[in-house]
């Protein structure tokens, strides 16, 4: 079975993330979306809330699982026999850091990283920008799944 992981913070999942997960689900037999548990970073949604939203919006794909991890991503991959990390590359600005991580992950554990070029519709998109725009009342429909928009609106109304 060909397995891959799509790791990230997903606070919250955007249509850019979903585009990568959907495309990965067509290439690999099983794709795990793995949410990083990062106690040092404050987040709008808890890990459980992010996982629940991810589970809802990826349900249609059939071969996508949602999980969380802490510590090194390569340890998570090793323990579950996942040989490939799939990442979206939005712009050249993503490249330096992504290259460093990919080379480190390969050096540490031989885990490969496959980069997909982001759909140009979403090349400017990030969870941070979505939260900032939504916080000040900007329209982020069309940037996040409808289900996420509802949670975002609710959370920002009563943080
Ligand atoms: O959505 P993000 O926050 O950009 O995702 C970053 C993520 C989770 C993919 C990256 O920070 C990561 O893999 N963290 C796990 C810790 C780890 O393995 N660090 C070494 C990277 S070489």
Coordinates of N, CA and C and ligand atoms in Angstrom, one line a residue:
X1 N 0.8 -1.2 0.0 CA 0.0 0.0 0.0 C 0.9 1.3 0.0
X2 N 0.6 2.2 -0.9 CA 1.3 3.4 -0.9 C 0.7 4.5 0.0
X3 N 1.5 4.8 1.0 CA 1.0 5.7 2.1 C 1.7 7.1 2.0
X4 N 1.0 8.1 2.3 CA 1.7 9.4 2.4 C 1.0 10.2 3.6
X5 N 1.8 11.2 4.0 CA 1.3 12.1 5.1 C 1.3 13.5 4.6
X6 N 0.2 14.3 4.9 CA 0.2 15.7 4.7 C 0.2 16.4 6.1
X7 N 1.3 16.9 6.5 CA 1.4 17.4 7.9 C 1.2 18.9 7.9
X8 N 0.8 19.4 9.0 CA 0.6 20.9 9.2 C -0.1 21.3 10.4
X9 N -0.3 22.6 10.6 CA -1.0 23.1 11.8 C -2.5 23.2 11.5
X10 N -2.9 23.5 10.3 CA -4.3 23.5 9.9 C -5.1 24.3 10.9
X11 N -4.7 25.5 11.2 CA -5.5 26.3 12.1 C -6.1 27.6 11.5
X12 N -7.1 27.4 10.7 CA -7.8 26.2 10.3 C -7.4 25.7 8.9
X13 N -8.0 24.6 8.5 CA -7.7 24.1 7.1 C -8.3 25.0 6.1
X14 N -7.6 25.3 5.1 CA -8.0 26.2 4.0 C -8.3 25.4 2.7
X15 N -8.8 26.1 1.7 CA -9.0 25.4 0.4 C -7.7 25.0 -0.2
X16 N -6.7 25.8 0.1 CA -5.3 25.5 -0.4 C -4.8 24.2 0.1
X17 N -5.0 23.9 1.4 CA -4.7 22.6 2.0 C -5.5 21.5 1.4
X18 N -6.8 21.8 1.3 CA -7.7 20.7 0.8 C -7.3 20.3 -0.6
X19 N -6.9 21.3 -1.4 CA -6.5 21.0 -2.8 C -5.4 20.0 -2.8
X20 N -4.4 20.3 -2.0 CA -3.2 19.4 -1.9 C -3.6 18.0 -1.4
X21 N -4.5 17.9 -0.4 CA -4.9 16.6 0.2 C -5.7 15.9 -0.9
X22 N -6.6 16.5 -1.6 CA -7.4 15.9 -2.6 C -6.5 15.3 -3.7
X23 N -5.5 16.1 -4.1 CA -4.6 15.6 -5.2 C -3.7 14.5 -4.7
X24 N -3.3 14.5 -3.5 CA -2.5 13.4 -2.9 C -3.3 12.2 -2.8
X25 N -4.6 12.3 -2.5 CA -5.5 11.2 -2.3 C -5.7 10.4 -3.7
X26 N -5.4 11.1 -4.8 CA -5.5 10.4 -6.1 C -4.2 9.7 -6.5
X27 N -3.2 10.0 -5.8 CA -1.9 9.4 -6.1 C -1.5 8.3 -5.2
X28 N -1.9 8.5 -3.9 CA -1.5 7.5 -2.9 C -2.8 6.7 -2.4
X29 N -2.5 5.4 -2.0 CA -3.7 4.6 -1.5 C -4.3 5.1 -0.3
X30 N -3.4 5.6 0.6 CA -3.9 6.1 1.9 C -3.1 7.4 2.3
X31 N -3.9 8.5 2.6 CA -3.2 9.7 2.9 C -3.7 10.1 4.4
X32 N -2.7 10.4 5.2 CA -3.0 10.8 6.6 C -2.7 12.3 6.7
X33 N -3.7 13.0 7.1 CA -3.5 14.4 7.4 C -3.2 14.5 8.9
X34 N -1.9 14.9 9.2 CA -1.4 14.9 10.5 C -1.3 16.3 11.1
X35 N -2.0 16.6 12.2 CA -2.0 17.9 12.8 C -0.9 17.9 13.9
X36 N -0.1 18.9 13.7 CA 1.0 19.1 14.7 C 0.5 19.6 16.0
X37 N 0.8 18.9 17.1 CA 0.4 19.4 18.5 C 1.6 20.2 18.9
X38 N 1.4 21.5 18.9 CA 2.5 22.4 19.3 C 2.1 23.3 20.4
X39 N 2.5 22.9 21.6 CA 2.1 23.7 22.8 C 2.6 25.1 22.9
X40 N 3.7 25.3 22.2 CA 4.4 26.6 22.2 C 3.7 27.7 21.4
X41 N 2.8 27.2 20.5 CA 2.2 28.1 19.5 C 0.7 28.3 19.9
X42 N 0.3 29.5 20.1 CA -1.2 29.7 20.4 C -2.0 29.5 19.1
X43 N -3.2 28.9 19.3 CA -4.0 28.6 18.1 C -5.4 29.1 18.3
X44 N -6.1 29.3 17.2 CA -7.5 29.7 17.3 C -8.4 28.5 17.7
X45 N -8.1 27.4 17.0 CA -8.8 26.1 17.3 C -7.9 25.1 18.0
X46 N -8.5 24.3 18.9 CA -7.8 23.3 19.5 C -7.4 22.2 18.5
X47 N -6.5 21.3 18.9 CA -6.1 20.2 18.0 C -7.3 19.4 17.7
X48 N -8.1 19.1 18.7 CA -9.3 18.3 18.5 C -10.3 19.0 17.5
X49 N -10.5 20.3 17.7 CA -11.4 21.0 16.8 C -10.9 21.0 15.3
X50 N -9.5 21.2 15.2 CA -8.9 21.2 13.9 C -9.1 19.8 13.2
X51 N -8.9 18.7 14.0 CA -9.0 17.4 13.5 C -10.5 17.1 13.1
X52 N -11.4 17.6 13.9 CA -12.8 17.3 13.6 C -13.2 18.0 12.3
X53 N -12.7 19.3 12.1 CA -13.0 20.0 10.9 C -12.4 19.3 9.7
X54 N -11.1 18.8 9.9 CA -10.5 18.1 8.8 C -11.2 16.8 8.4
X55 N -11.7 16.1 9.4 CA -12.4 14.9 9.2 C -13.6 15.1 8.4
X56 N -14.3 16.2 8.7 CA -15.6 16.5 8.0 C -15.3 16.8 6.5
X57 N -14.3 17.7 6.3 CA -14.1 18.2 4.9 C -13.3 17.2 4.0
X58 N -12.7 16.2 4.6 CA -12.0 15.2 3.8 C -12.7 13.9 3.7
X59 N -13.9 13.8 4.3 CA -14.7 12.5 4.4 C -15.0 12.0 2.9
X60 N -15.2 13.0 2.0 CA -15.6 12.6 0.7 C -14.5 11.8 -0.1
X61 N -13.3 12.0 0.3 CA -12.2 11.3 -0.4 C -12.1 9.8 -0.2
X62 N -12.6 9.3 0.9 CA -12.6 7.9 1.1 C -11.3 7.3 1.6
X63 N -10.1 7.8 1.2 CA -8.9 7.2 1.6 C -8.0 8.2 2.4
X64 N -8.7 9.1 3.0 CA -7.9 10.1 3.8 C -8.3 10.0 5.3
X65 N -7.2 9.8 6.1 CA -7.4 9.7 7.6 C -6.9 11.0 8.2
X66 N -7.4 11.3 9.4 CA -6.9 12.5 10.2 C -6.3 12.0 11.5
X67 N -5.2 12.6 11.8 CA -4.5 12.2 13.1 C -3.8 13.4 13.6
X68 N -3.2 13.2 14.8 CA -2.3 14.3 15.3 C -1.0 13.7 15.6
X69 N 0.0 14.6 15.8 CA 1.3 14.1 16.2 C 2.1 15.1 16.9
X70 N 3.0 14.7 17.8 CA 3.9 15.6 18.4 C 5.3 15.1 18.3
X71 N 6.3 15.9 18.4 CA 7.7 15.5 18.2 C 8.0 15.5 16.7
X72 N 9.0 14.7 16.4 CA 9.5 14.8 15.0 C 8.5 14.1 14.0
X73 N 8.3 14.7 12.9 CA 7.4 14.1 11.9 C 8.0 12.8 11.4
X74 N 9.3 12.7 11.3 CA 9.9 11.5 10.7 C 9.7 10.3 11.7
X75 N 9.6 10.6 13.0 CA 9.3 9.5 14.0 C 7.9 9.0 13.7
X76 N 7.0 9.9 13.5 CA 5.6 9.6 13.2 C 5.5 8.7 12.0
X77 N 6.3 9.1 11.0 CA 6.3 8.4 9.7 C 6.9 7.0 9.9
X78 N 8.0 6.9 10.6 CA 8.6 5.6 10.8 C 7.7 4.7 11.6
X79 N 7.1 5.2 12.6 CA 6.2 4.3 13.4 C 5.0 3.7 12.6
X80 N 4.6 4.5 11.6 CA 3.4 4.1 10.8 C 3.8 3.6 9.4
X81 N 5.1 3.4 9.2 CA 5.5 3.0 7.9 C 5.0 3.9 6.7
X82 N 5.1 5.2 6.9 CA 4.8 6.1 5.9 C 6.0 6.7 5.3
X83 N 6.3 6.4 4.0 CA 7.6 6.8 3.4 C 7.6 8.2 2.8
X84 N 6.5 8.8 2.6 CA 6.4 10.0 1.9 C 5.6 11.1 2.6
X85 N 6.2 12.3 2.6 CA 5.5 13.5 3.1 C 5.1 14.3 1.8
X86 N 3.8 14.8 1.8 CA 3.4 15.6 0.7 C 3.2 17.0 1.2
X87 N 3.8 18.0 0.5 CA 3.7 19.4 0.8 C 3.3 20.2 -0.4
X88 N 2.5 21.3 -0.1 CA 2.2 22.2 -1.2 C 3.3 23.3 -1.2
X89 N 3.7 23.7 -2.4 CA 4.7 24.9 -2.5 C 3.9 26.0 -3.2
X90 N 3.7 27.1 -2.4 CA 3.0 28.2 -2.9 C 3.8 29.2 -3.8
X91 N 5.0 29.5 -3.3 CA 5.8 30.5 -4.0 C 7.2 30.2 -3.7
X92 N 8.1 30.9 -4.3 CA 9.5 30.7 -4.1 C 9.9 31.0 -2.6
X93 N 9.1 31.9 -2.0 CA 9.4 32.2 -0.5 C 9.2 30.9 0.3
X94 N 8.4 30.0 -0.1 CA 8.2 28.7 0.7 C 9.4 27.8 0.5
X95 N 10.1 28.0 -0.6 CA 11.1 27.0 -1.0 C 12.2 26.8 0.0
X96 N 12.9 27.9 0.4 CA 14.1 27.7 1.3 C 13.8 26.8 2.5
X97 N 12.8 27.2 3.2 CA 12.5 26.4 4.5 C 12.1 25.0 4.2
X98 N 11.2 24.9 3.1 CA 10.7 23.5 2.8 C 11.9 22.6 2.3
X99 N 12.8 23.2 1.6 CA 14.0 22.4 1.1 C 14.8 22.0 2.3
X100 N 15.0 22.9 3.3 CA 15.7 22.5 4.5 C 15.1 21.4 5.2
X101 N 13.7 21.5 5.4 CA 13.0 20.4 6.1 C 13.1 19.1 5.4
X102 N 12.9 19.2 4.0 CA 12.9 18.0 3.2 C 14.2 17.3 3.3
X103 N 15.3 18.1 3.3 CA 16.6 17.5 3.3 C 16.9 16.9 4.7
X104 N 16.5 17.6 5.7 CA 16.7 17.1 7.1 C 15.9 15.8 7.3
X105 N 14.6 15.8 6.9 CA 13.8 14.6 7.1 C 14.3 13.4 6.3
X106 N 14.9 13.7 5.1 CA 15.5 12.6 4.4 C 16.8 12.1 5.0
X107 N 17.6 13.1 5.5 CA 18.8 12.7 6.2 C 18.5 11.9 7.5
X108 N 17.5 12.3 8.2 CA 17.2 11.7 9.5 C 16.7 10.3 9.4
X109 N 15.8 10.1 8.4 CA 15.1 8.8 8.3 C 14.8 8.3 6.9
X110 N 15.4 9.0 5.9 CA 15.1 8.5 4.6 C 13.7 8.7 4.1
X111 N 13.0 9.6 4.8 CA 11.6 9.9 4.4 C 11.6 10.9 3.3
X112 N 10.9 10.6 2.2 CA 10.9 11.5 1.0 C 9.9 12.6 1.2
X113 N 10.1 13.7 0.5 CA 9.1 14.8 0.5 C 8.8 15.1 -1.0
X114 N 7.5 15.0 -1.3 CA 7.0 15.3 -2.6 C 6.3 16.6 -2.5
X115 N 6.8 17.6 -3.4 CA 6.2 18.9 -3.4 C 5.2 19.0 -4.6
X116 N 4.0 19.5 -4.2 CA 3.0 19.8 -5.3 C 2.9 21.3 -5.4
X117 N 2.9 21.8 -6.7 CA 2.7 23.2 -6.8 C 1.2 23.6 -6.5
X118 N 1.1 24.6 -5.7 CA -0.3 25.0 -5.3 C -1.1 25.5 -6.4
X119 N -2.3 25.2 -6.4 CA -3.3 25.7 -7.4 C -3.1 27.3 -7.3
X120 N -2.9 27.9 -8.5 CA -2.6 29.4 -8.5 C -3.8 30.2 -7.8
X121 N -5.0 29.6 -7.8 CA -6.1 30.2 -7.1 C -5.8 30.5 -5.6
X122 N -4.9 29.6 -5.1 CA -4.7 29.6 -3.6 C -3.2 30.0 -3.3
X123 N -2.5 30.5 -4.2 CA -1.0 30.7 -4.0 C -0.7 31.7 -3.0
X124 N -1.7 32.6 -2.7 CA -1.4 33.7 -1.7 C -2.0 33.3 -0.3
X125 N -2.6 32.1 -0.3 CA -3.4 31.8 0.9 C -2.6 31.1 2.0
X126 N -3.0 31.5 3.2 CA -2.4 30.8 4.4 C -3.4 30.9 5.5
X127 N -3.3 30.0 6.5 CA -4.3 30.0 7.6 C -4.2 31.3 8.4
X128 N -2.9 31.8 8.6 CA -2.7 33.1 9.3 C -3.4 34.2 8.7
X129 N -3.3 34.3 7.3 CA -3.9 35.4 6.6 C -5.5 35.3 6.7
X130 N -6.0 34.1 6.6 CA -7.4 33.9 6.7 C -7.9 34.4 8.0
X131 N -7.2 34.0 9.1 CA -7.6 34.4 10.5 C -7.5 35.9 10.6
X132 N -6.5 36.6 10.1 CA -6.3 38.0 10.2 C -7.5 38.7 9.4
X133 N -7.7 38.3 8.2 CA -8.7 39.0 7.4 C -10.1 38.8 8.1
X134 N -10.4 37.5 8.5 CA -11.7 37.2 9.1 C -11.8 38.0 10.5
X135 N -10.8 38.2 11.2 CA -10.8 38.9 12.5 C -11.3 40.3 12.3
X136 N -10.9 40.9 11.1 CA -11.3 42.3 10.9 C -12.5 42.4 10.0
X137 N -13.2 41.3 9.9 CA -14.5 41.4 9.1 C -14.4 41.2 7.6
X138 N -13.2 40.8 7.1 CA -13.1 40.6 5.7 C -13.7 39.3 5.3
X139 N -14.0 39.2 4.0 CA -14.8 38.0 3.5 C -13.8 36.9 3.1
X140 N -13.8 35.8 3.8 CA -12.9 34.7 3.5 C -13.7 33.5 2.9
X141 N -15.0 33.7 2.6 CA -15.7 32.6 1.9 C -15.0 32.5 0.5
X142 N -14.9 31.3 0.1 CA -14.1 31.0 -1.2 C -12.7 30.7 -0.9
X143 N -12.3 30.9 0.4 CA -10.9 30.6 0.8 C -10.8 29.4 1.7
X144 N -11.9 29.2 2.4 CA -12.0 28.0 3.4 C -13.3 27.2 3.0
X145 N -13.3 25.9 3.4 CA -14.5 25.2 3.2 C -15.7 25.8 4.0
X146 N -16.9 25.7 3.5 CA -18.1 26.3 4.1 C -18.2 25.9 5.6
X147 N -17.9 24.7 5.9 CA -18.0 24.2 7.2 C -17.0 24.9 8.2
X148 N -15.8 25.2 7.6 CA -14.8 25.9 8.4 C -15.2 27.4 8.5
X149 N -15.8 28.0 7.5 CA -16.2 29.4 7.6 C -17.2 29.5 8.7
X150 N -18.1 28.6 8.9 CA -19.1 28.6 10.0 C -18.4 28.6 11.3
X151 N -17.4 27.7 11.5 CA -16.7 27.7 12.8 C -15.9 28.9 13.0
X152 N -15.3 29.4 12.0 CA -14.5 30.6 12.1 C -15.3 31.8 12.5
X153 N -16.5 32.0 11.9 CA -17.3 33.1 12.2 C -17.8 33.0 13.6
X154 N -18.2 31.8 14.0 CA -18.6 31.5 15.4 C -17.5 31.8 16.4
X155 N -16.3 31.3 16.1 CA -15.2 31.5 17.1 C -14.8 32.9 17.2
X156 N -14.8 33.7 16.1 CA -14.4 35.0 16.2 C -15.4 35.9 16.8
X157 N -16.7 35.5 16.8 CA -17.8 36.2 17.4 C -17.6 36.1 19.0
X158 N -17.2 34.9 19.4 CA -17.1 34.7 20.8 C -15.8 33.9 21.1
X159 N -14.7 34.5 21.1 CA -13.4 33.8 21.2 C -13.2 33.1 22.5
Ligands
LIG1 O1 1.3 24.2 8.8 P1 2.7 24.4 9.2 O2 2.7 25.0 10.6 O3 3.5 25.2 8.3 O4 3.4 22.9 9.3 C1 4.7 22.8 9.7 C2 5.1 21.3 10.0 C3 4.1 20.8 11.0 C4 4.9 20.5 8.7 C5 6.5 21.3 10.5 O5 6.7 22.3 11.5 C6 6.9 19.9 11.1 O6 7.0 18.9 10.4 N1 7.0 19.9 12.5 C7 7.2 18.7 13.3 C8 8.5 18.8 14.0 C9 9.7 18.3 13.1 O7 9.7 17.2 12.6 N2 10.7 19.2 13.0 C10 11.8 19.0 12.1 C11 11.5 19.4 10.7 S1 12.9 19.1 9.7

